[in-house]
CSV table of C-alpha atoms and ligand atoms in Angstrom, one decimal:
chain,number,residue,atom,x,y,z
A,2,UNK,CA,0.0,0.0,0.0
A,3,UNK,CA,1.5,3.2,-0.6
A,4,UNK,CA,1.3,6.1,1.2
A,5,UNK,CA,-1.5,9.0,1.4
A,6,UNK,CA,-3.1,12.2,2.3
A,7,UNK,CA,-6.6,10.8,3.5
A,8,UNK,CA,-8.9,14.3,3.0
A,9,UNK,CA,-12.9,13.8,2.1
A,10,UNK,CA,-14.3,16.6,3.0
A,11,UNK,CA,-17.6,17.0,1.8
A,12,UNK,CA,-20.3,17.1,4.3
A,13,UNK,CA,-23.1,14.9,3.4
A,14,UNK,CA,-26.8,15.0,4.7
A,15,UNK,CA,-28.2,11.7,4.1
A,16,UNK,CA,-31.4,10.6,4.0
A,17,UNK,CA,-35.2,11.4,3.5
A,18,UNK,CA,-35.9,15.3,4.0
A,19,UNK,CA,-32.5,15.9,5.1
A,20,UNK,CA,-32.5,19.3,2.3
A,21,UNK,CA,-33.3,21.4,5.7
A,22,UNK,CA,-29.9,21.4,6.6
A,23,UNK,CA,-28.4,22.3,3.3
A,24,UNK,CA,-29.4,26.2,3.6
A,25,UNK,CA,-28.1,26.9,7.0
A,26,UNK,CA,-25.0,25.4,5.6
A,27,UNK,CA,-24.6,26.9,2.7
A,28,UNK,CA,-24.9,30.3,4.7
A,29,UNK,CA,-21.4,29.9,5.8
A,30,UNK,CA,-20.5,30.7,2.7
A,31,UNK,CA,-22.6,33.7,1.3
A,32,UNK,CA,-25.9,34.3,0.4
A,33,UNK,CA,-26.0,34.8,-3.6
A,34,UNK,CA,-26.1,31.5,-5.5
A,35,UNK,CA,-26.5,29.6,-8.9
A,36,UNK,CA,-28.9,27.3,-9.5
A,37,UNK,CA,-27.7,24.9,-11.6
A,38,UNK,CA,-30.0,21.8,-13.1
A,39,UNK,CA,-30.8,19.4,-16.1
A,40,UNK,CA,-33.6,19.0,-18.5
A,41,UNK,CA,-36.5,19.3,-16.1
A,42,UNK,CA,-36.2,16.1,-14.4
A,43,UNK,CA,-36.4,18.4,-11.1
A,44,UNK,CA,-39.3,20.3,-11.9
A,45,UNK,CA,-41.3,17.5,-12.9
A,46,UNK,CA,-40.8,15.7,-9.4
A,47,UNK,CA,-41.7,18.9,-7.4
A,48,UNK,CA,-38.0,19.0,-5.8
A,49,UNK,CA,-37.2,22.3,-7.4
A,50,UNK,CA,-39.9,24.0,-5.6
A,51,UNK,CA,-39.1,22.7,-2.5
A,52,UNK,CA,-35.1,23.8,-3.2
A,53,UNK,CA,-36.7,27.3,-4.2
A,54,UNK,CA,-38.6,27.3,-0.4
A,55,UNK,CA,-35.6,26.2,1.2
A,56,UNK,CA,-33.2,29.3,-0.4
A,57,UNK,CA,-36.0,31.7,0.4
A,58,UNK,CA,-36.8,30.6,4.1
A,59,UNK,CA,-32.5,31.1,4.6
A,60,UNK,CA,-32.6,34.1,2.4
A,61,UNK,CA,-30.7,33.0,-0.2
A,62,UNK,CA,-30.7,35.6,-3.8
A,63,UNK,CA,-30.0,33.3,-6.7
A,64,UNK,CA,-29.9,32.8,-10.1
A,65,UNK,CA,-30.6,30.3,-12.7
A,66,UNK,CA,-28.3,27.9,-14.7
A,67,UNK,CA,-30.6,25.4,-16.8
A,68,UNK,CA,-30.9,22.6,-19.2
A,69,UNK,CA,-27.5,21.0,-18.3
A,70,UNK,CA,-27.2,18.4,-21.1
A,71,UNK,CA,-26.6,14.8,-19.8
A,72,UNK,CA,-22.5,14.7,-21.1
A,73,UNK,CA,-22.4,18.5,-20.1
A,74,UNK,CA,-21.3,20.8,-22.4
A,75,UNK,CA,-19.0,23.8,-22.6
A,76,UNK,CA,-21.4,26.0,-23.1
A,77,UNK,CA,-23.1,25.9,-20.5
A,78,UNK,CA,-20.5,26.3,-18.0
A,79,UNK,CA,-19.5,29.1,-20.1
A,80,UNK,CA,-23.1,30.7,-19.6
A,81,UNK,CA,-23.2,29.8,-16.0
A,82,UNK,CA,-19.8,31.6,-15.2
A,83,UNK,CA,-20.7,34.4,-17.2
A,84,UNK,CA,-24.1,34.5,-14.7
A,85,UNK,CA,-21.9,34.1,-12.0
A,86,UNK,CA,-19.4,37.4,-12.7
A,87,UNK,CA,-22.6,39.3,-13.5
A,88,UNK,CA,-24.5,38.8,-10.8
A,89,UNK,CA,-21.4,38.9,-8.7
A,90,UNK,CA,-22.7,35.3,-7.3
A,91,UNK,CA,-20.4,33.4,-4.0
A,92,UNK,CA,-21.4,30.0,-4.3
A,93,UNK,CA,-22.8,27.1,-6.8
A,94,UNK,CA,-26.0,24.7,-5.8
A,95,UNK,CA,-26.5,22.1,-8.6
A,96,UNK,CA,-29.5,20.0,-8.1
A,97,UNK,CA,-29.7,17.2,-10.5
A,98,UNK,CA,-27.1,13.7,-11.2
A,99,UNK,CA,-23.5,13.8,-12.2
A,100,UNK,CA,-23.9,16.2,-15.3
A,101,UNK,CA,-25.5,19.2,-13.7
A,102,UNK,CA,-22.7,18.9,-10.5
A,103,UNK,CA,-20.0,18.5,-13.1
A,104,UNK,CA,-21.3,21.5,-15.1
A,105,UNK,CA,-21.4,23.1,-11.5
A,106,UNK,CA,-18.3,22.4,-10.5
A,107,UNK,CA,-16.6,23.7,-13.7
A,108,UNK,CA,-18.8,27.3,-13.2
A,109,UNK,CA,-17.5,27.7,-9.8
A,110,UNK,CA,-13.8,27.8,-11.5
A,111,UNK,CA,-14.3,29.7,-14.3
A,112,UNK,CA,-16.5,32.3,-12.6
A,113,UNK,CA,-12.6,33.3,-11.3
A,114,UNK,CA,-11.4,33.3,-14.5
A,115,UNK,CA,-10.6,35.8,-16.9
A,116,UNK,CA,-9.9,33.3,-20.0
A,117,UNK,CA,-12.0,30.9,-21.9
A,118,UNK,CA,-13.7,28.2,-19.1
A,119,UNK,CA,-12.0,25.3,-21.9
A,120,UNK,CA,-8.8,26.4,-20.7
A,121,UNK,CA,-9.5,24.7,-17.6
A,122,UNK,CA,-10.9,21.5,-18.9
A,123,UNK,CA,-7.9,21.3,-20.9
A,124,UNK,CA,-5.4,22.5,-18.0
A,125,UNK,CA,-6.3,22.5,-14.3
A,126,UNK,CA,-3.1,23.9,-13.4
A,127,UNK,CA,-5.4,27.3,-14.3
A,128,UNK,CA,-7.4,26.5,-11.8
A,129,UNK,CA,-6.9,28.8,-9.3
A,130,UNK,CA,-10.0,29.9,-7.2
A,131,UNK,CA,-13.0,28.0,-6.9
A,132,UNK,CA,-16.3,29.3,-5.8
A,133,UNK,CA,-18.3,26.9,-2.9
A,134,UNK,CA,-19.9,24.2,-4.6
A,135,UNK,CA,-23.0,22.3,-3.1
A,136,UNK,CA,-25.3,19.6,-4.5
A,137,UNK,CA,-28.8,17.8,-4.1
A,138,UNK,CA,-28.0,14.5,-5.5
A,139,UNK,CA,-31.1,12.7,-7.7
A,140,UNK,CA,-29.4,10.0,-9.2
A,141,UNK,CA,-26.7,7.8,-7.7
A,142,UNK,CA,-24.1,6.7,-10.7
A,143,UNK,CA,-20.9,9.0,-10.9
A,144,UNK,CA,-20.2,10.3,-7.5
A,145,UNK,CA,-19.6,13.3,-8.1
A,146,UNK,CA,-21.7,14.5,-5.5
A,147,UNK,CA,-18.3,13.6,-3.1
A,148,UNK,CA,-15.3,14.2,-5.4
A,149,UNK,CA,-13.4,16.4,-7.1
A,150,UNK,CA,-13.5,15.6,-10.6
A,151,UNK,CA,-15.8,17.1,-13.2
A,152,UNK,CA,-16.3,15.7,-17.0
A,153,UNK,CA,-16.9,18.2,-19.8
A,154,UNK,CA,-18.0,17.6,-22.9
A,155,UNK,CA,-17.2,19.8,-26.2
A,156,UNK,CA,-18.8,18.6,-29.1
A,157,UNK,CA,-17.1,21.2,-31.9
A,158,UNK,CA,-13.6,19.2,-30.9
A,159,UNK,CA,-15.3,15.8,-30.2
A,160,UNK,CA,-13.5,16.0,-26.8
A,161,UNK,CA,-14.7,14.8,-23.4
A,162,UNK,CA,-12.4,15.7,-20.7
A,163,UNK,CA,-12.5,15.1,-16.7
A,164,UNK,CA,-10.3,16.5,-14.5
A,165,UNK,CA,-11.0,18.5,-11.4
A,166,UNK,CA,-8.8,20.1,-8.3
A,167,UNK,CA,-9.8,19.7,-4.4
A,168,UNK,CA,-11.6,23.0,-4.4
A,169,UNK,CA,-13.9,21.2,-6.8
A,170,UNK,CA,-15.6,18.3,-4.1
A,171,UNK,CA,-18.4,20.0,-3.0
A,172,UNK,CA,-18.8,20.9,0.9
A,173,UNK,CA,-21.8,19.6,1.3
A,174,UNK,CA,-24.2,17.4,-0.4
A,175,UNK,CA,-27.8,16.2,0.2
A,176,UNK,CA,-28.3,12.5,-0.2
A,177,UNK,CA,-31.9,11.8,-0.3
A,178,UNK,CA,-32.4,8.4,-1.8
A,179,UNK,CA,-36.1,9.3,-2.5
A,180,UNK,CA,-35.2,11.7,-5.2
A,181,UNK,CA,-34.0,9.1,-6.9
A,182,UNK,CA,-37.7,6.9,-7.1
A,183,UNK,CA,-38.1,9.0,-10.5
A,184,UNK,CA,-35.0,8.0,-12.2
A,185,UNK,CA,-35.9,5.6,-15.3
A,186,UNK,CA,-34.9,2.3,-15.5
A,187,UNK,CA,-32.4,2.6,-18.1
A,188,UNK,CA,-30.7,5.5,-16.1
A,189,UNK,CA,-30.8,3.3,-13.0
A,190,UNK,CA,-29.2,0.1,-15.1
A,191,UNK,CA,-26.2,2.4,-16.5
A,192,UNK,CA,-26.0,4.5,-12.9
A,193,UNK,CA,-25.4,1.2,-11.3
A,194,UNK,CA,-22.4,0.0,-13.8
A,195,UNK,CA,-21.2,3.8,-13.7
A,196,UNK,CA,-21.0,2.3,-10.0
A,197,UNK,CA,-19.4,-0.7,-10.5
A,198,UNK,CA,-16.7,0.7,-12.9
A,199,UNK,CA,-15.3,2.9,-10.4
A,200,UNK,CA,-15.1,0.5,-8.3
A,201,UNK,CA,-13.2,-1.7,-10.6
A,202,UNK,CA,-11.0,0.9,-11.8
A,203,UNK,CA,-9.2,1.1,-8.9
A,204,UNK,CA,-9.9,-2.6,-8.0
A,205,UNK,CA,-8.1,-4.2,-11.0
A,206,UNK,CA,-4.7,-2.3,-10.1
A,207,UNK,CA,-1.2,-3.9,-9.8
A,208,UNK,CA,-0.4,-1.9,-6.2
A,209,UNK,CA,0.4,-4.6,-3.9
A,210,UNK,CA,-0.9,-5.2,-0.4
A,211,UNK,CA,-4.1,-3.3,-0.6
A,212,UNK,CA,-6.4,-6.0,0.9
A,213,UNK,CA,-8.0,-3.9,3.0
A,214,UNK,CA,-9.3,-1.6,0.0
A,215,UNK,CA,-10.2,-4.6,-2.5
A,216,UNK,CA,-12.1,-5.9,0.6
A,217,UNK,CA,-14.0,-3.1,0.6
A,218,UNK,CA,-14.5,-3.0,-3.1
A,219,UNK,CA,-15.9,-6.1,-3.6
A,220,UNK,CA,-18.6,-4.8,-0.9
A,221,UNK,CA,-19.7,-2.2,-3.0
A,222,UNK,CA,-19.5,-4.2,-6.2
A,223,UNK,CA,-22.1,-6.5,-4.6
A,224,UNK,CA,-23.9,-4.1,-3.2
A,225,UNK,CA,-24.8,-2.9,-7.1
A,226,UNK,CA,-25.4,-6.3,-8.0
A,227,UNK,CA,-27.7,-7.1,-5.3
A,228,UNK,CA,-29.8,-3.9,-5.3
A,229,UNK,CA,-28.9,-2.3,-9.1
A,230,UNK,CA,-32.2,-4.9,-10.0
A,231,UNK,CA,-34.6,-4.4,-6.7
A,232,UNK,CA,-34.5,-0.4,-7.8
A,233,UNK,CA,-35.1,-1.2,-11.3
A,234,UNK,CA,-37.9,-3.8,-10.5
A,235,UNK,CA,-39.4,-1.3,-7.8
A,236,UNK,CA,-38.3,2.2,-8.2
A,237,UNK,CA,-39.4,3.0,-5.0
A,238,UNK,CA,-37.7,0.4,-2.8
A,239,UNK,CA,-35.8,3.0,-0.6
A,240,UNK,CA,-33.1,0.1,0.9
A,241,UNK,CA,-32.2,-0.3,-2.7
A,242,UNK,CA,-32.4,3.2,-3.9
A,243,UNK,CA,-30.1,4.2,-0.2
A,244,UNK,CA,-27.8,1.0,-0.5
A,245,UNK,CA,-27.0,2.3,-4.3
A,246,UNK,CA,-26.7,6.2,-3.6
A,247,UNK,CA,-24.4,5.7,-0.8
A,248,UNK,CA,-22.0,3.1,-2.7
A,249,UNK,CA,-21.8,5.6,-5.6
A,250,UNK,CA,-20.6,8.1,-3.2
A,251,UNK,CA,-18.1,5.6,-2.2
A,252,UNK,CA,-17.2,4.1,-4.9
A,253,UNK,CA,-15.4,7.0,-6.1
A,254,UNK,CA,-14.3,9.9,-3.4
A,255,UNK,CA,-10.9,8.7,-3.2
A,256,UNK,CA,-11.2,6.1,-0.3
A,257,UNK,CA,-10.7,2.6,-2.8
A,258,UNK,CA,-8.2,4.7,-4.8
A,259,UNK,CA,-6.1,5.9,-1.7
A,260,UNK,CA,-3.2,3.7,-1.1
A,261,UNK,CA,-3.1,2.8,-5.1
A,262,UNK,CA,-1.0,3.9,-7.8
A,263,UNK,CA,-4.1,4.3,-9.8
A,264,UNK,CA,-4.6,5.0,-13.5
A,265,UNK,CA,-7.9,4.2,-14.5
A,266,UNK,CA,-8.3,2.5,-18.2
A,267,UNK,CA,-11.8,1.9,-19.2
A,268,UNK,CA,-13.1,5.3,-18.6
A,269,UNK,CA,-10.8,7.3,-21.0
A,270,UNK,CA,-11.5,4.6,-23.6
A,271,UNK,CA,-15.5,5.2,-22.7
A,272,UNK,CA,-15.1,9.1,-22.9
A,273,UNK,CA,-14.4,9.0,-26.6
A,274,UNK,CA,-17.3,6.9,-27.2
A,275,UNK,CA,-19.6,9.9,-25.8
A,276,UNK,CA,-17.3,12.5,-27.0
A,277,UNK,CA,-18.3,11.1,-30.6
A,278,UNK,CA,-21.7,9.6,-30.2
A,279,UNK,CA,-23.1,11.3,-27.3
A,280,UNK,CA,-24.6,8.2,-25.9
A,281,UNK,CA,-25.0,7.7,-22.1
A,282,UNK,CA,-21.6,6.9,-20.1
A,283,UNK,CA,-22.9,3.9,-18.1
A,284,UNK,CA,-23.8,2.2,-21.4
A,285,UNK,CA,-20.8,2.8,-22.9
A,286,UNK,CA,-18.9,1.4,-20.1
A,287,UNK,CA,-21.2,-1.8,-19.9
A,288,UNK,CA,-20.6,-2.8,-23.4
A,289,UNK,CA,-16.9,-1.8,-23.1
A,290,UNK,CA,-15.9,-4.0,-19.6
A,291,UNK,CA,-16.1,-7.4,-20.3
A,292,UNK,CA,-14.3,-6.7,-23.4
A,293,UNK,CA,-11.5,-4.9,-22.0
A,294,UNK,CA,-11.3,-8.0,-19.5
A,295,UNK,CA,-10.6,-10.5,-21.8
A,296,UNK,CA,-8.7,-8.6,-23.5
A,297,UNK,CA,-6.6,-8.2,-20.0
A,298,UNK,CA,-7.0,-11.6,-19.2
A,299,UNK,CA,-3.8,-13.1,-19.1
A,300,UNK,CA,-1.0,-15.1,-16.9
A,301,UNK,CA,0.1,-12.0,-14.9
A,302,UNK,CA,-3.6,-10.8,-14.2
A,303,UNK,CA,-5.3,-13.9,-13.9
A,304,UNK,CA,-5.1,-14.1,-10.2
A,305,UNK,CA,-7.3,-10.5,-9.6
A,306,UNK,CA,-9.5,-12.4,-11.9
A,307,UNK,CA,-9.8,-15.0,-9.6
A,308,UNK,CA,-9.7,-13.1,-6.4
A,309,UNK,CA,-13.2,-11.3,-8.3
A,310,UNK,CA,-14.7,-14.2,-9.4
A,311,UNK,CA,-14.6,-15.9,-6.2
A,312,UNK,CA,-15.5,-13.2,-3.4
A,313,UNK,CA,-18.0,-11.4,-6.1
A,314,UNK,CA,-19.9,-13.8,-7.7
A,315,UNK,CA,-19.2,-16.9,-5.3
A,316,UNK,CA,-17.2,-19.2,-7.9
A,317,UNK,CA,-15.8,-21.5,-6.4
A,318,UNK,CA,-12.0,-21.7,-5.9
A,319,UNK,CA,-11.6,-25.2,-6.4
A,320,UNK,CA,-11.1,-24.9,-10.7
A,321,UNK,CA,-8.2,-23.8,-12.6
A,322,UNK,CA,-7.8,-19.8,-12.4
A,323,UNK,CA,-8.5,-19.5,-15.9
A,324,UNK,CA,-12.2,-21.3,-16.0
A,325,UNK,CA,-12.6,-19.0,-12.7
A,326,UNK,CA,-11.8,-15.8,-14.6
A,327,UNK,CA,-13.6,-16.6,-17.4
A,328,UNK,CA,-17.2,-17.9,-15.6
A,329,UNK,CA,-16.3,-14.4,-14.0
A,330,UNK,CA,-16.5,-12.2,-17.1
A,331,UNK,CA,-19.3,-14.2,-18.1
A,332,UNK,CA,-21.7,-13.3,-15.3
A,333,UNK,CA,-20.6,-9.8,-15.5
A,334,UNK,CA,-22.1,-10.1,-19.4
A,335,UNK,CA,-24.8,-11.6,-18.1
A,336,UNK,CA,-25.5,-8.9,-15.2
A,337,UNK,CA,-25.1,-5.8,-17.4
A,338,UNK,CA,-26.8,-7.4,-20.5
A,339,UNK,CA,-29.7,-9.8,-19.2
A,340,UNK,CA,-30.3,-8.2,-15.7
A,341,UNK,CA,-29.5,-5.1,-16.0
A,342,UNK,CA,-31.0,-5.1,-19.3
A,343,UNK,CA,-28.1,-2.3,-21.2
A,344,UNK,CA,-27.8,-2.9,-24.7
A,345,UNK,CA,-24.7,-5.1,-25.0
A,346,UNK,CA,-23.1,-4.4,-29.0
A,347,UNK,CA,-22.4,-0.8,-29.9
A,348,UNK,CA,-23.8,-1.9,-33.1
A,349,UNK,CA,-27.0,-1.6,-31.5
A,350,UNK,CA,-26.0,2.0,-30.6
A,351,UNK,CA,-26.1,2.6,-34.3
A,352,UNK,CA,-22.2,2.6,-33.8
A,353,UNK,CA,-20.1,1.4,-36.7
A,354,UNK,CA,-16.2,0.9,-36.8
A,355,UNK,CA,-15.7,4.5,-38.6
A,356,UNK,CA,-13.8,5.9,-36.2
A,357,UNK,CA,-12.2,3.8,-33.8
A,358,UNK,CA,-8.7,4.6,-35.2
A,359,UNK,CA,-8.9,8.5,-34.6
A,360,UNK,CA,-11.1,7.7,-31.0
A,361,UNK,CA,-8.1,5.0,-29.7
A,362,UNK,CA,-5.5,8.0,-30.5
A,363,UNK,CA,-7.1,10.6,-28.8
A,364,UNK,CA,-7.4,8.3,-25.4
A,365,UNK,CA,-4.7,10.0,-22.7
A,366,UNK,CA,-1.2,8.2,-23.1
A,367,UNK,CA,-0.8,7.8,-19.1
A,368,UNK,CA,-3.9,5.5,-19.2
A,369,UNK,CA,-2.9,3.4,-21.5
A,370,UNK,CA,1.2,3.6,-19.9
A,371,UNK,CA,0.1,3.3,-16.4
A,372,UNK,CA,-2.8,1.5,-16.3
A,373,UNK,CA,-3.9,-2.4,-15.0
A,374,UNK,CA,-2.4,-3.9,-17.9
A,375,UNK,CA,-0.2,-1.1,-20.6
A,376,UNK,CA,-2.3,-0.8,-23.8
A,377,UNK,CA,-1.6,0.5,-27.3
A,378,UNK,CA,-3.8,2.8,-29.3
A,379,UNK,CA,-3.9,-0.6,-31.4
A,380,UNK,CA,-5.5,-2.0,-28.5
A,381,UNK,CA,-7.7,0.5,-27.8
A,382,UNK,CA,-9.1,-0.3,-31.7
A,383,UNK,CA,-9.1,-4.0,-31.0
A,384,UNK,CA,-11.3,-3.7,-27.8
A,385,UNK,CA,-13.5,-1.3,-29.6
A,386,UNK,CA,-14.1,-4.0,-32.8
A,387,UNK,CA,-14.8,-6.6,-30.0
A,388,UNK,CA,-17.8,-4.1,-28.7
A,389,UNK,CA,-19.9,-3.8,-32.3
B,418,NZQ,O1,-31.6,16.6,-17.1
B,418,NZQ,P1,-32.7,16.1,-16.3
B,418,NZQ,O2,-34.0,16.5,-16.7
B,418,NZQ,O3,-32.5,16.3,-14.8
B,418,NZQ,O4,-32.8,14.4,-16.5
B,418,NZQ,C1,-31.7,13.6,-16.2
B,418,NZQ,C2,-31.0,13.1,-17.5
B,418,NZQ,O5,-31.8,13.1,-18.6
B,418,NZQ,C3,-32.3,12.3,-15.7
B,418,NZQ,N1,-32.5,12.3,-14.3
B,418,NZQ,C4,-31.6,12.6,-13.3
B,418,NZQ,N2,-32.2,12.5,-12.1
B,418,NZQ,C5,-33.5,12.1,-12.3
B,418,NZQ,C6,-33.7,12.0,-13.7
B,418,NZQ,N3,-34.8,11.6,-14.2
B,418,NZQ,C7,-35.8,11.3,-13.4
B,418,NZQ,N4,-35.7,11.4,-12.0
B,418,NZQ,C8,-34.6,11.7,-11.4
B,418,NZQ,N5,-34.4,11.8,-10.1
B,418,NZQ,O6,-31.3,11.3,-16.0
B,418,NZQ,C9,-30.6,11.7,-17.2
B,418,NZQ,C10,-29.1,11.5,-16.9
B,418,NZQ,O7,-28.6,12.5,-16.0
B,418,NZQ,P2,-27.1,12.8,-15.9
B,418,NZQ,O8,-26.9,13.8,-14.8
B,418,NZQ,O9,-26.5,13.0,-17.2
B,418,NZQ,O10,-26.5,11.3,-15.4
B,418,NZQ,P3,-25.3,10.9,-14.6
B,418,NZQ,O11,-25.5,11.2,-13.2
B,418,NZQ,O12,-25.1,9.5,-15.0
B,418,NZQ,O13,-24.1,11.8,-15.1
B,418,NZQ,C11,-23.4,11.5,-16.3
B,418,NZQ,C12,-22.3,12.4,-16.6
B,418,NZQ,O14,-21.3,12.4,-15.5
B,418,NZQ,C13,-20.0,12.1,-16.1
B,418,NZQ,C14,-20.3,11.3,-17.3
B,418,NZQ,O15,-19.3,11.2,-18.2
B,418,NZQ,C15,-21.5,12.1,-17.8
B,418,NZQ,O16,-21.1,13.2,-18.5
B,418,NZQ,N6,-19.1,11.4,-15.0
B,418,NZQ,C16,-18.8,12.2,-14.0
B,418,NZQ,C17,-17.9,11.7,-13.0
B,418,NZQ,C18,-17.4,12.5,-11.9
B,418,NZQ,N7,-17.8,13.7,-11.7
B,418,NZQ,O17,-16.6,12.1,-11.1
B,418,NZQ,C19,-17.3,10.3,-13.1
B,418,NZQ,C20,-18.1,9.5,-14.0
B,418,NZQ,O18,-17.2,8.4,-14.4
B,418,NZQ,C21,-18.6,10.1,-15.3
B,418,NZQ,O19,-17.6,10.2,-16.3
B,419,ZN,ZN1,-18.1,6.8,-14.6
């Protein structure tokens, strides 16, 4: 295990009608806000009047950012910091899922700066003041609502980029798991693999002597695959919906990845997928996983394999590793594509093989140097012709 800087700072109010607390708190901080949120999912399930009551009853001015795109775009964060210097605004409140509290997050740094906001998507060494950033969770997938990174989409470049400084973790966040009784099953299917990739981004990872964290990684893995199906089956089924909200917050504010020299692979090789076709990140990284782990699969990594395959879906040790690792990608096909229900070619996301060459090449080199196994552009193609 190496050594770390253990710092998770966001404050998070958990549980039903816990938004009360989220005013006096964000108090400390000012009283002139934006209001940042999606396509109208809010509106439509009566939460944006009650977040509306609760900044009037703290007396809270604000203004509005909306119709954050799900893969945010530049744009808006550009609008939203324009708003920000304006109005001469001291804080950020997005109330939505990962792409509204990304958009935020991006907002609250470039309302500091005098440049283009792309700059800092491209270069977070520009990022040098952030204003507060707070969120209302609704839908439990990327985490965001507990880290520091922020993913930004700019569709005139076909790049996606996530990055994101300290400043960026929000100080506090709501975590009501009700909010999330609205979110559709398809949302819920690719929220829960967004879930389980984390997780096994950091998971498969070549640090040494990290059984404490792989421990607890394999506890959130199962949590998704026990409950990722109870919430799609009933929506309302608060274990399930509070079980999955709370391991998304896990599953990615730094505590798995602490310890770890950790370079994560599949996400950069998902990004270009919904930097060039716009579909939804979970899906992407469904139909991408099991591929990139045969792929992987090989003498050096079969062991990891086999340490998944027996303490997450309950193999049983007693075969050779290789018939382990392989029944263990196959009941991950099986969860994502027959449970879970996610589409499982990108041929069926009218994806052809037209741009996997110029896609693999834009992929970051330190993810493919550093990250469980070293991959090639080349390999980058390959996995992406195993996926139509
Ligand atoms: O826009 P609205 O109307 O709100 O509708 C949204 C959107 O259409 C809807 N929705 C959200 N909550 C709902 C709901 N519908 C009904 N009831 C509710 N309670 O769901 C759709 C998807 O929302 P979105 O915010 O786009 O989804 P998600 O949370 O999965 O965020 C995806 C974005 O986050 C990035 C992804 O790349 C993608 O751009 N990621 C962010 C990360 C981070 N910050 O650390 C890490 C992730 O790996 C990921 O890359
Ligand atoms: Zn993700």
């Amino acid at each position: 295990m190496l050594n770390f800087d253990y710092d998770i700072p966001t404050k998070v109010f958990f549980g039903k009608g816990q938004l009360g607390k989220l005013g006096p708190e964000m108090k400390k901080y000012g009283d002139r806000l934006l209001l940042v949120y999606g396509g109208g999912s809010i509106k439509r399930t009566g939460l944006y009047a009650q977040v509306l009551d609760m900044l009037r009853e703290n007396g809270i001015y604000w203004q509005e950012l909306s119709g954050v795109e799900p893969n945010p775009r530049i744009e808006s964060v550009r609008e939203g910091a324009d708003i920000c210097k304006r109005e001469s605004l001291q804080m950020v409140l997005a109330v939505g899922g990962g792409s509204s509290i990304d958009c935020a997050k991006y907002v609250a740094a470039a309302a500091n700066y005098d440049g283009d906001a792309w700059d800092l998507c491209i270069d977070k060494s520009k990022i040098k003041k952030v204003l507060p950033v707070f969120s209302v969770l609704t839908l439990a997938a990327t985490g965001s609502e507990m880290d520091c990174g922020g993913v930004i989409t700019n569709l005139a470049t076909y790049e996606k980029i996530g990055g994101g400084v300290a400043d960026q973790r929000p100080k506090a966040s709501v975590l009501d798991p009700t909010y999330t009784f609205t979110v559709p099953a398809n949302q819920t299917a690719a929220g829960t693999v967004d879930i389980m990739s984390h997780t096994m981004e950091t998971y498969f990872n070549r640090t040494p002597g990290t059984y404490f964290q792989d421990r607890m990684a394999e506890a959130i893995l199962k949590t998704c695959i026990h409950y990722g199906p109870i919430a799609i089956q009933q929506p309302d089924n608060y274990e399930a919906r509070a079980n999955l909200m709370w391991a998304s917050s896990w599953a990615i504010n730094d505590f798995l990845a602490d310890g770890k020299a950790n370079v994560w692979t599949v996400h950069p090789i998902e990004h270009e997928l919904s930097a060039f076709y716009d579909i939804t990140h979970g899906v992407g990284l469904a139909i991408l996983t099991p591929r990139w782990m045969k792929y992987v699969l090989r003498d050096e990594t079969v062991q990891k394999f086999v340490e998944y395959g027996v303490n997450v879906w309950g193999i049983s040790p007693d075969q050779d590793p290789f018939s382990i690792a392989n029944e263990a990608i196959r009941k991950t096909e099986q969860f994502f594509f027959e449970e879970l229900k996610i589409p499982s070619t990108l041929t069926q996301l009218g994806i052809g093989n037209e741009n996997f060459e110029r896609m693999a090449k834009k992929v970051r080199q330190v993810a493919l140097d550093d990250g469980f196994v070293k991959l090639t552009w080349e390999d980058v193609v390959e996995i992406y012709k195993a996926c139509l």
